[in-house]
Amino acid sequence: MTDSMVSKPGYWARKRYFELYDRSIRHPEEFWAEEARKLDWFKTWDKVLEWEPPFAQWFVGGELNACYLCVDRHAKTWRKSKVAIYWEGEPGDTRVLSYSTLYREVNRCASVLKNLGLGKG
C-alpha cells in the first residue's frame, strides 16, 4: 500500500466495506447476529438462520418493533428535537417533523385505528 493510496478520500471506508462484505459472505450467521445485536429487540431470536432452500427465515423467534426502533426511542432522548422527517411536496410545500412531533402524530394515528377496532396482528 502506498502513501498516495492511504491519503485518498474514502480509502479506509472502502477498505472497511470490503472487510465487512467478506465476513458477511464467509460467516453469514455470525456476521448478521453481530449486526442484529445493535438493535433493541423485544425478544431475542432463538435461531439466526433457518435455511430450507429456497426459503430462508432470519432471526427465528425474534421480535422487533419498527416504530420503537425508528421513532419512540429517539422521541424521549436528546434527539427529540432533531429532524426525523423532512417532507417536500408539490409545489414546494415543506414540513419538518422532529422525533417528538412524529411520535405524537404516530400515536394519534394509532389511537384512531384502535378506536376503529383494529388491533395487533
Phi, psi and omega in degrees: 000132181263163178299324181293328178293314184294326184279350180292135178301137177085354183302310184292326178295316178295318179299314179296320178302311182293327175296314179296317180300314180300314178298321182293331179277316183288321184225067187301316183295316179296314182300308185289331175296317179298316179294319182294330179295346178283348178264158175271109181267140173283328174216126179290146182295155175270328183215132182294311184220130172244111189245111173232091186313135006267016186255141177232136173240123181258142174055053183299128179086352180280153179228126176242162172232108185299320180295319178299313182295323186270331187234296191308311186295335179274333185292344184246019180235189178299343180280353188306329180264000178283157181289124175265318181221131171247112184254134177230121183247202179254144345268075179098010175296144177225155174211135178245125179245125174281169178299320181292321177293316179298320178302313179298317180296318179297318180291326174297315179297316179298322179295318177299313180298319179297317179294337176275358177097003178281145180226190180296151175106000000 
